[in-house]
Amino acid sequence: MLRTLRSSSRLLILCVIAVLAIYPQTVAWSQAYVGKPKLIVIIVIDQFRGDYLNRDRAEFKGRGFRLFMDQGAWFTDCYYDYANTKTAPGHATIGTGAYSDGHGIESNEWWDASRSGAKKVSSVEDERYQLVDIPASSIPANAPGTSSLAAKFLVGASPLNLRASTLGDELRLATQGRAKVFGISLKDRAAILPPGHAANGAFWIDNASGQFITSTYYMEHLPEWARAFNASGRRAQAEQEANAVGTTQFFDLVGRTPAANSYEFDFAKALINGEKLGQRGVTDLVTISLSANDIQGHQFGPDSDSEEHMIVALDQQFDQFFSWLDQTVGLNNVWLALTADHGVAPVPSEAAKLGMNSAMVNMEKLYDQLEKELNARHSPGANVEYLMPQPDLPYIVLNKHAFEKVHIEEKTAEDELAAILPDAVAAQNPAAPPILKPNEPTPEPSQKRLPPAPQVAGVYTRLQMAQGQLPQTEFGRELAHSYAYHGNWFVLLALGGYQMEDIRSWGGTTHFSPWSYDRHVPLAFYGVPFIPGEYHERVAPVDLATTFASLMGVNFPSAASGRVLKEALQPIHSTQQ
Ligand SMILES: [Zn+2]
C-alpha cells in the first residue's frame, strides 16, 4: 500500500515536472526545431547546366526558381571536380558528398570483372533482388510467342555498388531509423543512389508503361498509396499532356516533355502524404531527380526551344509544388536544395558554326584502327579483340584475358594503348588542305574555315590513376577523383573541349567530359538557416551533403570531401557547428 502510494505520488510529481517543463520548452523547442527541419527535399534536375538560371532569369515568375534565387542562397559557380560527368556518378556524388574515388560509381554501366565477362552491368542492377509490381506486359515470359525459357521476373536493383554512406544514411543512423528517407526518379540509378543504403524506399518507372516500380531490396510490394497512384489514371493524363496516348515508350515519349516533371511531382506528393513525411516529429528526407530535361536535352541540345520550354514549364511546376509543400508541411519547416547531376555540351554542329573546334570521333572506326594495330603487334594475321566492346567515354576498357594470352601484363598493355590512341584519333582528321603545285599562286585566306579536327587532350592509364601518377594540377585532381576499380584494365581518354564521340545515330549532344560545360551545375538552398543571396564563390556539389549534415548535427557521409558553405549560413547556424 505504502509502496503504491509512494509510486503514485512519484508519478504525480513527475507529471507536474513534465507539465511545468513542457510550457517554457514549447517556445525553445519550436526555435530549436528550426535547426532540425521536419522535411528535407533535395531536387536534382538531370542534365541542367549552371548557366541556365542566369540565362532564363527574366522568364521566371512566382516561387519557382525564384524561391532559390531571391529568397535562398544561390551559388552561381558550382562545378563537379571530376572528369566523368555522367548520371550515376553525379547522383552518387550528391548523396554522398564524395567523388568516384570515394563512392565507387564511375559511370552508368561498366564491365565488372567479378560479375560478368559477357555483358556490362548497370550501376544499380542487382541479381540478388527482383523488380516489384511491374506490369505483366513488361515480364519477358508474358511476351507473345516467347520461349518457355524466358524470364518470369526482372532483375532487381539496389545501391550495392555505392561504397560510401549518404546524407540520408547518416540521418537514419542518427535517429535509429526513425527518420524516413526516400528517392524518386524516372530512372532507377537516379532514384536509388542519392538516398543510399538505408533508404526506406526508392521508386522509378517501368520504361514501357510509365508505372512506378521498386525492387525487393526495399520491399516485397509497393505501398498502398503507390498502388493507388498507379491505378489512378494519372499516367493516362501524362500521356495525353505529352501527346502520346497509349504509348509503350513512356520513358522516351512522355519522359522528354514537361508532362513527365509534373507526373513525378504528383508522385512525390502521394509519397509525402502516404508516408506522412515531415509530419511525424522527426526530420525526413526525400530526393527527387527530374529526368525529363536529360531525355530532351540529349536530343535537342542546351540552346533549343525545347530546352527553353522545359525550363519555363519547370519554373511553374516548382511554384505549384513548393506552394503545396507550404500548405502541407509549412515551408518554414522545410529545407530545400537544388542541383544537377551534370551539365551538357552544345550540339557540336552548332558550336562549330561559331568557330569552335567541336569535332566528333567515330568510335567504331577508332576501335577498328586500334584493334588492327594491336593485332599487328601481338597476333599478326589474327583478329583478336583486345578491347572490350561498347566503350563508354571517358573510359576505354582493355580485354585483359586477350593480353594475358599473349603474356602482356597490365602496365605494358595500358601504356601501349595510351601511346597509340592520340594518332588513332588524329587519323580521323578531315583531309588536309591540298598541297600546292610549284608555281601555283597562293590562294587568298578563305573566309571558309576548315572543319573541326578531333584532338586528344590526355590519356591516363588505370595504373597511373591508381598510383597517383597524375599531373600536380587541378586537372590531375579531377582525374584522381574519377577513379573507381571493378577489376578491369582501362585508360581514361580526354578528348579536346567541345568534342565527343559521334552520337548522331541516337541524339544531338552529350556529357561525359572533364570540361567546364559538363561540370557546371546549379547549387541553391532555401530554408531558415540560409542567408538569402547570390554567391560567386566557386563551390562543388559535394558541399551539399556536408552543409546539410553540419546543419542537422549528424556525421558527414562516410567518404564526404565537401566543405560546409558557412558563408551562406545565418550566424546562429554557423556558430552551432
Ligand atoms: Zn544525367
Coordinates of C-alpha atoms and ligand atoms in Angstrom, one line a residue:
M1 CA 0.0 0.0 0.0
L2 CA 2.7 2.4 1.1
R3 CA 4.7 1.4 -1.9
T4 CA 1.7 2.1 -4.2
L5 CA 1.2 5.5 -2.6
R6 CA 4.8 6.3 -2.9
S7 CA 4.9 5.3 -6.5
S8 CA 1.7 7.2 -7.3
S9 CA 3.0 10.3 -5.6
R10 CA 6.2 9.9 -7.5
L11 CA 4.3 9.6 -10.7
L12 CA 2.3 12.8 -9.8
I13 CA 5.5 14.7 -9.1
L14 CA 6.9 13.5 -12.4
C15 CA 3.7 14.6 -14.2
V16 CA 3.9 18.1 -12.6
I17 CA 7.5 18.4 -13.5
A18 CA 6.7 17.3 -17.0
V19 CA 3.8 19.8 -17.4
L20 CA 5.9 22.6 -15.9
A21 CA 8.8 21.6 -18.2
I22 CA 6.7 21.5 -21.3
Y23 CA 5.4 25.0 -21.4
P24 CA 8.6 27.0 -21.3
Q25 CA 10.2 24.5 -23.6
T26 CA 7.5 24.8 -26.2
V27 CA 8.9 28.1 -27.2
A28 CA 12.6 27.0 -27.1
W29 CA 11.7 23.7 -28.8
S30 CA 10.0 25.3 -31.7
Q31 CA 13.0 27.5 -32.1
A32 CA 15.4 24.6 -31.9
Y33 CA 13.2 22.8 -34.4
V34 CA 14.1 25.4 -37.0
G35 CA 17.6 23.9 -36.8
K36 CA 16.2 20.4 -37.5
P37 CA 13.6 20.7 -40.1
K38 CA 10.6 18.5 -40.5
L39 CA 11.5 17.7 -44.1
I40 CA 14.5 18.0 -46.3
V41 CA 13.9 17.9 -50.1
I42 CA 16.8 17.6 -52.4
I43 CA 15.9 18.3 -56.0
V44 CA 18.2 17.1 -58.8
I45 CA 17.5 18.2 -62.4
D46 CA 19.0 15.6 -64.7
Q47 CA 21.3 17.5 -67.1
F48 CA 20.9 21.1 -66.1
R49 CA 23.8 23.5 -66.6
G50 CA 24.7 26.2 -64.1
D51 CA 24.3 29.0 -66.6
Y52 CA 20.6 28.3 -67.5
L53 CA 19.3 30.0 -64.4
N54 CA 21.0 33.2 -65.3
R55 CA 20.1 32.9 -69.0
D56 CA 16.4 32.4 -68.4
R57 CA 16.1 34.6 -65.3
A58 CA 13.7 37.1 -66.9
E59 CA 11.3 34.3 -67.6
F60 CA 10.9 33.1 -64.0
K61 CA 7.7 34.0 -62.1
G62 CA 6.3 33.2 -58.7
R63 CA 8.0 31.0 -56.2
G64 CA 9.6 28.5 -58.6
F65 CA 13.3 29.0 -59.4
R66 CA 12.9 32.5 -57.8
L67 CA 12.4 30.8 -54.4
F68 CA 16.0 29.8 -54.5
M69 CA 17.4 32.8 -56.4
D70 CA 15.6 35.6 -54.5
Q71 CA 14.8 34.1 -51.1
G72 CA 17.5 31.4 -50.9
A73 CA 21.3 31.0 -51.1
W74 CA 22.1 30.6 -54.8
F75 CA 25.7 29.6 -55.8
T76 CA 26.2 30.5 -59.4
D77 CA 29.6 28.8 -59.8
C78 CA 29.2 25.2 -58.8
Y79 CA 31.4 22.7 -60.6
Y80 CA 31.9 19.0 -60.3
D81 CA 35.5 18.3 -59.5
Y82 CA 35.9 15.1 -61.6
A83 CA 36.2 14.1 -65.3
N84 CA 33.4 11.5 -65.6
T85 CA 30.3 13.7 -65.7
K86 CA 27.6 11.1 -66.1
T87 CA 24.2 10.5 -64.4
A88 CA 25.1 7.7 -62.0
P89 CA 28.3 9.2 -60.6
G90 CA 26.6 12.6 -60.4
H91 CA 23.7 11.3 -58.3
A92 CA 26.0 9.3 -56.1
T93 CA 28.1 12.4 -55.5
I94 CA 25.1 14.5 -54.5
G95 CA 24.1 11.8 -51.9
T96 CA 27.5 11.0 -50.6
G97 CA 29.4 14.3 -50.8
A98 CA 32.2 12.3 -52.4
Y99 CA 33.5 11.6 -56.0
S100 CA 34.0 8.3 -57.8
D101 CA 37.2 7.6 -55.9
G102 CA 35.1 7.7 -52.7
H103 CA 31.7 6.3 -53.7
G104 CA 32.8 3.8 -56.3
I105 CA 30.4 4.8 -59.1
E106 CA 32.3 5.9 -62.2
S107 CA 29.7 5.5 -64.9
N108 CA 26.1 4.4 -65.7
E109 CA 27.3 0.9 -66.5
W110 CA 30.6 -0.8 -66.8
W111 CA 32.4 -4.1 -67.4
D112 CA 32.6 -5.7 -64.0
A113 CA 35.2 -8.5 -64.0
S114 CA 33.8 -10.1 -60.9
R115 CA 30.2 -10.3 -62.2
S116 CA 30.2 -10.8 -66.0
G117 CA 32.6 -11.1 -68.9
A118 CA 29.7 -11.3 -71.3
K119 CA 27.8 -8.1 -70.6
K120 CA 28.2 -4.8 -68.8
V121 CA 26.4 -4.3 -65.5
S122 CA 24.4 -1.2 -64.7
S123 CA 25.4 0.9 -61.7
V124 CA 22.4 -0.4 -59.7
E125 CA 21.3 -3.7 -61.2
D126 CA 21.5 -6.5 -58.5
E127 CA 20.6 -10.1 -59.5
R128 CA 20.0 -10.9 -55.8
Y129 CA 16.7 -9.0 -55.9
Q130 CA 13.7 -8.6 -58.3
L131 CA 11.7 -5.7 -59.5
V132 CA 8.4 -5.3 -57.7
D133 CA 4.9 -4.8 -59.1
I134 CA 5.9 -4.3 -62.7
P135 CA 3.1 -4.6 -65.2
A136 CA 2.6 -8.2 -66.5
S137 CA 3.3 -6.9 -70.0
S138 CA 6.8 -6.0 -69.1
I139 CA 7.8 -9.5 -68.0
P140 CA 9.6 -11.3 -70.8
A141 CA 7.8 -14.6 -70.2
N142 CA 4.5 -12.9 -71.0
A143 CA 5.5 -11.6 -74.4
P144 CA 3.6 -13.2 -77.2
G145 CA 5.4 -16.1 -78.9
T146 CA 8.3 -16.1 -76.4
S147 CA 10.3 -19.2 -75.5
S148 CA 9.4 -21.2 -72.4
L149 CA 12.8 -20.3 -71.0
A150 CA 12.1 -16.6 -70.9
A151 CA 12.4 -14.9 -67.5
K152 CA 9.4 -14.8 -65.3
F153 CA 10.8 -11.8 -63.4
L154 CA 13.1 -8.9 -63.9
V155 CA 16.5 -8.5 -62.2
G156 CA 16.2 -6.1 -59.2
A157 CA 18.2 -3.1 -58.3
S158 CA 20.0 -1.8 -55.2
P159 CA 22.8 0.5 -54.1
L160 CA 25.2 -2.4 -53.9
N161 CA 28.0 -0.6 -55.8
L162 CA 27.8 2.5 -53.6
R163 CA 30.9 2.3 -51.4
A164 CA 30.1 5.3 -49.2
S165 CA 27.2 6.3 -47.0
T166 CA 24.8 9.1 -47.9
L167 CA 23.3 12.1 -46.0
G168 CA 20.1 10.0 -45.8
D169 CA 22.0 7.0 -44.4
E170 CA 23.5 9.3 -41.7
L171 CA 20.1 10.7 -40.8
R172 CA 18.7 7.2 -40.5
L173 CA 21.6 6.1 -38.3
A174 CA 21.4 9.3 -36.1
T175 CA 17.7 8.7 -35.5
Q176 CA 18.0 4.9 -35.0
G177 CA 15.8 4.5 -38.1
R178 CA 13.0 6.9 -37.0
A179 CA 13.7 9.3 -39.9
K180 CA 12.3 8.1 -43.2
V181 CA 14.3 8.5 -46.4
F182 CA 13.1 8.0 -50.0
G183 CA 14.2 8.6 -53.6
I184 CA 12.2 9.2 -56.7
S185 CA 13.1 9.5 -60.4
L186 CA 12.1 8.2 -63.8
K187 CA 15.5 6.4 -63.8
D188 CA 16.5 3.6 -61.4
R189 CA 20.0 4.9 -60.8
A190 CA 18.8 8.4 -60.1
A191 CA 16.2 7.1 -57.6
I192 CA 18.5 4.7 -55.8
L193 CA 21.9 6.4 -55.5
P194 CA 21.1 9.7 -53.8
P195 CA 19.1 8.4 -50.8
G196 CA 21.5 5.5 -50.2
H197 CA 21.7 2.1 -48.5
A198 CA 19.4 2.6 -45.5
A199 CA 16.6 4.3 -47.6
N200 CA 13.1 3.2 -46.8
G201 CA 12.3 3.1 -50.5
A202 CA 13.3 4.2 -54.0
F203 CA 10.8 4.5 -56.8
W204 CA 11.3 4.8 -60.6
I205 CA 9.3 3.9 -63.6
D206 CA 8.8 0.8 -65.8
N207 CA 10.1 2.4 -69.1
A208 CA 7.3 0.9 -71.3
S209 CA 4.2 1.7 -69.2
G210 CA 5.4 4.6 -67.0
Q211 CA 4.1 2.8 -63.9
F212 CA 6.1 3.5 -60.7
I213 CA 8.0 0.4 -59.5
T214 CA 10.7 -0.6 -57.0
S215 CA 12.9 -3.6 -56.0
T216 CA 12.7 -6.3 -53.4
Y217 CA 15.8 -4.7 -51.9
Y218 CA 13.3 -2.2 -50.3
M219 CA 10.0 -4.0 -50.1
E220 CA 8.0 -7.0 -51.3
H221 CA 5.2 -4.9 -52.7
L222 CA 4.6 -1.2 -53.5
P223 CA 2.9 0.6 -50.6
E224 CA -0.9 1.1 -50.9
W225 CA -0.5 4.8 -51.7
A226 CA 1.8 4.0 -54.6
R227 CA -0.5 1.3 -56.0
A228 CA -3.4 3.8 -55.8
F229 CA -1.3 6.3 -57.7
N230 CA -0.5 3.8 -60.4
A231 CA -4.2 2.9 -60.7
S232 CA -5.4 6.5 -60.6
G233 CA -5.4 7.4 -64.3
R234 CA -2.5 9.9 -63.6
R235 CA -0.4 8.0 -66.2
A236 CA -3.1 8.4 -68.9
Q237 CA -3.2 12.2 -68.1
A238 CA 0.6 12.4 -68.6
E239 CA 0.4 10.6 -71.9
Q240 CA -2.3 12.9 -73.0
E241 CA -0.3 16.0 -72.0
A242 CA 2.7 14.6 -73.9
N243 CA 0.6 13.8 -76.9
A244 CA 1.5 10.1 -76.6
V245 CA -1.8 8.4 -75.6
G246 CA -1.5 4.6 -75.1
T247 CA 2.3 4.6 -75.8
T248 CA 4.5 1.6 -74.9
Q249 CA 7.5 4.0 -74.8
F250 CA 6.6 6.1 -71.9
F251 CA 10.2 6.9 -70.8
D252 CA 11.1 8.2 -74.3
L253 CA 7.9 9.9 -75.4
V254 CA 6.4 11.2 -72.2
G255 CA 9.8 11.4 -70.5
R256 CA 11.1 14.1 -72.8
T257 CA 8.2 16.5 -72.1
P258 CA 7.3 18.8 -69.2
A259 CA 4.4 16.3 -68.5
A260 CA 7.0 13.9 -67.0
N261 CA 8.1 16.5 -64.4
S262 CA 4.5 17.1 -63.2
Y263 CA 4.0 13.4 -63.2
E264 CA 7.0 13.0 -60.8
F265 CA 5.9 15.9 -58.6
D266 CA 2.4 14.3 -58.2
F267 CA 4.1 11.0 -57.2
A268 CA 6.2 12.9 -54.7
K269 CA 3.1 14.5 -53.2
A270 CA 1.5 11.0 -53.0
L271 CA 4.7 9.8 -51.2
I272 CA 4.8 12.7 -48.8
N273 CA 1.1 12.2 -47.9
G274 CA 1.2 8.4 -47.9
E275 CA 4.2 8.2 -45.6
K276 CA 3.3 11.4 -43.6
L277 CA 6.7 12.8 -44.3
G278 CA 7.5 15.9 -42.3
Q279 CA 4.5 15.3 -40.1
R280 CA 6.0 12.8 -37.6
G281 CA 8.1 14.8 -35.1
V282 CA 11.4 13.7 -36.8
T283 CA 13.3 15.0 -39.8
D284 CA 12.5 13.1 -43.0
L285 CA 14.3 13.3 -46.3
V286 CA 13.3 12.9 -50.0
T287 CA 15.4 13.1 -53.1
I288 CA 13.6 13.9 -56.3
S289 CA 15.5 13.6 -59.6
L290 CA 13.7 15.1 -62.6
S291 CA 14.7 13.1 -65.7
A292 CA 12.8 14.9 -68.4
N293 CA 15.4 17.6 -69.1
D294 CA 18.1 15.0 -69.8
I295 CA 15.9 13.0 -72.2
Q296 CA 15.0 16.0 -74.3
G297 CA 18.4 17.7 -73.8
H298 CA 20.3 14.8 -75.4
Q299 CA 18.0 15.1 -78.4
F300 CA 17.8 18.8 -78.9
G301 CA 20.7 20.4 -77.0
P302 CA 21.0 23.2 -74.5
D303 CA 20.2 26.1 -76.8
S304 CA 17.0 24.7 -78.3
D305 CA 13.4 26.0 -78.0
S306 CA 12.6 22.6 -76.4
E307 CA 15.1 23.4 -73.5
E308 CA 13.7 26.8 -73.0
H309 CA 10.1 25.4 -73.0
M310 CA 11.1 22.8 -70.4
I311 CA 12.7 25.3 -68.1
V312 CA 9.8 27.8 -68.2
A313 CA 7.4 24.9 -67.5
L314 CA 9.5 23.6 -64.7
D315 CA 9.5 27.1 -63.1
Q316 CA 5.7 26.9 -62.9
Q317 CA 5.8 23.3 -61.7
F318 CA 8.2 24.2 -58.9
D319 CA 5.9 27.1 -57.9
Q320 CA 3.0 24.7 -57.6
F321 CA 5.0 22.0 -55.8
F322 CA 6.5 24.5 -53.3
S323 CA 3.1 26.0 -52.6
W324 CA 1.7 22.6 -51.9
L325 CA 4.6 21.9 -49.6
D326 CA 3.9 25.1 -47.8
Q327 CA 0.3 24.1 -47.2
T328 CA 1.2 20.5 -46.2
V329 CA 4.3 20.8 -44.1
G330 CA 5.0 24.6 -44.0
L331 CA 8.0 26.0 -45.8
N332 CA 9.4 27.3 -42.5
N333 CA 9.9 23.7 -41.6
V334 CA 11.4 22.6 -44.8
W335 CA 14.9 22.8 -46.2
L336 CA 15.3 22.6 -49.9
A337 CA 18.3 22.1 -52.1
L338 CA 18.5 22.4 -55.9
T339 CA 21.3 21.0 -58.1
A340 CA 22.0 18.8 -61.1
D341 CA 24.0 15.6 -61.9
H342 CA 26.0 17.1 -64.8
G343 CA 25.7 19.8 -67.5
V344 CA 26.0 19.2 -71.2
A345 CA 27.9 20.3 -74.3
P346 CA 26.3 22.4 -77.1
V347 CA 25.3 20.4 -80.2
P348 CA 28.7 20.1 -82.0
S349 CA 27.5 21.3 -85.4
E350 CA 26.0 24.4 -83.7
A351 CA 29.2 25.2 -81.8
A352 CA 31.3 24.5 -85.0
K353 CA 29.2 27.1 -86.9
L354 CA 30.6 29.7 -84.4
G355 CA 34.1 28.5 -84.9
M356 CA 34.6 26.1 -82.1
N357 CA 36.7 23.0 -82.8
S358 CA 33.7 20.7 -82.0
A359 CA 34.8 17.5 -83.7
M360 CA 33.2 14.1 -83.2
V361 CA 35.1 10.9 -83.1
N362 CA 33.7 7.8 -84.7
M363 CA 34.3 5.2 -82.0
E364 CA 33.7 2.3 -84.3
K365 CA 36.4 3.4 -86.7
L366 CA 38.7 4.2 -83.9
Y367 CA 38.2 0.7 -82.4
D368 CA 38.9 -0.9 -85.8
Q369 CA 42.1 1.1 -86.1
L370 CA 43.3 0.3 -82.6
E371 CA 42.4 -3.5 -82.9
K372 CA 44.3 -3.5 -86.2
E373 CA 47.5 -2.1 -84.6
L374 CA 47.3 -4.3 -81.5
N375 CA 46.8 -7.4 -83.7
A376 CA 49.7 -6.4 -85.9
R377 CA 51.9 -6.2 -82.8
H378 CA 50.8 -9.3 -80.8
S379 CA 48.9 -11.7 -83.1
P380 CA 49.8 -10.9 -86.8
G381 CA 47.1 -12.1 -89.2
A382 CA 44.6 -12.8 -86.4
N383 CA 41.5 -10.9 -85.4
V384 CA 41.8 -10.9 -81.6
E385 CA 39.6 -8.4 -79.7
Y386 CA 42.0 -6.6 -77.4
L387 CA 39.4 -4.0 -76.3
M388 CA 36.1 -4.7 -74.6
P389 CA 33.2 -3.6 -76.8
Q390 CA 30.7 -0.7 -76.2
P391 CA 33.1 2.0 -75.0
D392 CA 31.6 4.5 -72.5
L393 CA 33.9 7.5 -72.6
P394 CA 35.9 8.8 -70.9
Y395 CA 37.0 5.1 -70.2
I396 CA 38.3 2.6 -72.7
V397 CA 38.4 -0.9 -71.2
L398 CA 41.0 -3.5 -72.3
N399 CA 40.3 -7.2 -72.7
K400 CA 42.8 -8.3 -70.1
H401 CA 42.3 -12.0 -70.9
A402 CA 43.3 -11.4 -74.5
F403 CA 46.5 -9.6 -73.4
E404 CA 47.2 -12.3 -70.8
K405 CA 47.1 -14.9 -73.5
V406 CA 50.0 -13.2 -75.3
H407 CA 51.8 -12.7 -72.0
I408 CA 51.4 -9.0 -71.8
E409 CA 51.0 -7.5 -68.3
E410 CA 48.7 -4.7 -67.4
K411 CA 51.3 -1.9 -67.4
T412 CA 52.6 -2.7 -70.8
A413 CA 49.1 -3.1 -72.3
E414 CA 47.8 0.1 -70.9
D415 CA 51.0 2.1 -71.8
E416 CA 50.8 0.7 -75.3
L417 CA 47.1 1.7 -75.8
A418 CA 47.8 5.1 -74.3
A419 CA 50.7 5.6 -76.7
I420 CA 48.8 4.7 -79.9
L421 CA 45.5 6.4 -79.0
P422 CA 46.4 10.0 -80.0
D423 CA 47.5 9.1 -83.5
A424 CA 44.4 6.8 -84.0
V425 CA 42.2 9.7 -83.0
A426 CA 44.1 12.2 -85.2
A427 CA 43.7 9.8 -88.1
Q428 CA 40.1 10.9 -88.2
N429 CA 41.1 14.5 -89.0
P430 CA 39.5 15.7 -92.1
A431 CA 41.7 15.8 -95.2
A432 CA 44.5 18.4 -95.0
P433 CA 44.3 21.3 -97.5
P434 CA 45.7 20.4 -100.9
I435 CA 49.4 20.7 -101.4
L436 CA 50.1 23.5 -103.9
K437 CA 51.9 22.6 -107.1
P438 CA 55.1 24.6 -107.9
N439 CA 54.3 28.0 -109.3
E440 CA 50.6 27.7 -108.3
P441 CA 49.6 31.1 -106.8
T442 CA 48.9 31.1 -103.1
P443 CA 45.1 31.5 -102.6
E444 CA 43.7 34.4 -100.6
P445 CA 42.9 33.4 -97.0
S446 CA 39.5 32.0 -97.2
Q447 CA 36.5 33.0 -95.2
K448 CA 35.5 29.4 -95.0
R449 CA 37.2 27.7 -92.0
L450 CA 38.5 24.2 -92.1
P451 CA 36.2 21.6 -90.4
P452 CA 36.8 20.7 -86.8
A453 CA 39.5 18.2 -86.1
P454 CA 39.5 15.6 -83.3
Q455 CA 42.2 16.1 -80.6
V456 CA 43.3 14.2 -77.6
A457 CA 43.8 16.4 -74.5
G458 CA 45.3 13.5 -72.5
V459 CA 45.3 9.7 -71.9
Y460 CA 45.9 8.3 -68.5
T461 CA 46.2 4.6 -67.6
R462 CA 44.4 2.9 -64.7
L463 CA 47.8 2.2 -63.1
Q464 CA 48.8 5.8 -63.3
M465 CA 45.4 6.8 -61.7
A466 CA 45.6 4.1 -59.0
Q467 CA 49.2 5.1 -58.1
G468 CA 48.5 8.8 -58.2
Q469 CA 50.9 9.4 -61.1
L470 CA 48.9 12.3 -62.4
P471 CA 49.7 15.9 -63.1
Q472 CA 50.0 18.0 -59.9
T473 CA 47.4 20.4 -61.3
E474 CA 43.6 21.0 -61.0
F475 CA 43.2 18.7 -63.9
G476 CA 45.2 16.0 -62.2
R477 CA 42.9 16.2 -59.2
E478 CA 39.8 15.9 -61.4
L479 CA 41.3 12.7 -62.9
A480 CA 42.1 11.3 -59.5
H481 CA 38.5 11.9 -58.4
S482 CA 37.3 9.9 -61.4
Y483 CA 38.9 6.6 -60.4
A484 CA 37.0 3.5 -59.4
Y485 CA 38.0 -0.1 -59.9
H486 CA 35.9 -3.0 -61.0
G487 CA 38.7 -5.5 -61.8
N488 CA 39.5 -4.2 -65.3
W489 CA 42.4 -2.7 -67.1
F490 CA 41.5 0.6 -68.7
V491 CA 42.6 4.0 -69.9
L492 CA 40.9 7.3 -69.5
L493 CA 40.6 9.3 -72.7
A494 CA 40.1 13.0 -72.5
L495 CA 39.1 14.5 -75.9
G496 CA 39.6 18.2 -76.6
G497 CA 37.0 20.7 -75.3
Y498 CA 33.6 20.6 -77.1
Q499 CA 34.4 17.3 -78.7
M500 CA 32.7 14.0 -78.2
E501 CA 32.1 10.6 -79.7
D502 CA 29.9 10.7 -82.8
I503 CA 26.4 10.3 -81.3
R504 CA 24.3 11.3 -84.3
S505 CA 22.7 7.8 -84.5
W506 CA 20.9 8.4 -81.3
G507 CA 21.0 12.1 -80.3
G508 CA 22.3 15.6 -80.7
T509 CA 24.7 16.1 -77.9
T510 CA 26.0 14.5 -74.7
H511 CA 28.0 14.9 -71.4
F512 CA 30.9 12.8 -70.1
S513 CA 34.0 15.1 -70.1
P514 CA 36.3 17.0 -67.7
W515 CA 35.4 20.3 -69.3
S516 CA 33.5 23.2 -67.6
Y517 CA 30.2 22.9 -69.6
D518 CA 29.8 19.3 -68.4
R519 CA 30.8 20.1 -64.8
H520 CA 28.8 23.4 -64.2
V521 CA 25.5 22.9 -62.4
P522 CA 23.3 25.0 -60.1
L523 CA 23.6 24.8 -56.4
A524 CA 21.0 26.6 -54.3
F525 CA 19.4 26.2 -50.9
Y526 CA 16.2 27.5 -49.4
G527 CA 15.3 27.4 -45.7
V528 CA 15.6 29.1 -42.3
P529 CA 19.4 28.5 -41.8
F530 CA 20.4 30.2 -45.1
I531 CA 21.3 33.9 -45.7
P532 CA 19.5 34.8 -48.9
G533 CA 21.8 36.0 -51.6
E534 CA 23.7 35.3 -54.8
Y535 CA 27.1 33.8 -54.1
H536 CA 30.0 33.7 -56.5
E537 CA 32.4 31.6 -54.6
R538 CA 33.5 28.5 -56.5
V539 CA 31.7 25.6 -54.9
A540 CA 31.1 21.9 -55.7
P541 CA 28.1 19.5 -55.5
V542 CA 30.0 17.6 -52.7
D543 CA 29.3 20.7 -50.5
L544 CA 25.6 20.0 -50.4
A545 CA 25.7 16.8 -48.3
T546 CA 28.3 18.3 -45.9
T547 CA 26.4 21.5 -45.4
F548 CA 23.2 19.8 -44.6
A549 CA 25.0 17.2 -42.4
S550 CA 26.6 20.0 -40.4
L551 CA 23.3 21.9 -40.0
M552 CA 21.5 18.7 -38.9
G553 CA 24.2 17.8 -36.5
V554 CA 24.8 14.4 -37.9
N555 CA 28.1 12.8 -39.1
F556 CA 29.3 13.6 -42.6
P557 CA 28.6 10.8 -45.0
S558 CA 31.5 8.3 -44.7
A559 CA 33.6 9.5 -47.7
A560 CA 32.4 13.1 -47.8
S561 CA 35.0 15.6 -49.1
G562 CA 32.9 18.7 -49.4
R563 CA 33.1 21.8 -47.2
V564 CA 30.4 23.5 -45.1
L565 CA 29.1 26.5 -47.0
K566 CA 29.4 28.7 -43.9
E567 CA 29.3 32.0 -45.8
A568 CA 25.6 31.3 -46.6
L569 CA 24.6 30.3 -43.1
Q570 CA 22.7 32.6 -40.6
P571 CA 25.1 33.4 -37.7
I572 CA 23.1 31.2 -35.2
H573 CA 23.6 28.2 -37.5
S574 CA 27.2 28.9 -38.4
T575 CA 28.2 29.1 -34.7
Q576 CA 26.2 25.9 -33.8
Q577 CA 28.7 23.7 -35.5
Ligands
ZN1 ZN 22.1 12.6 -66.0

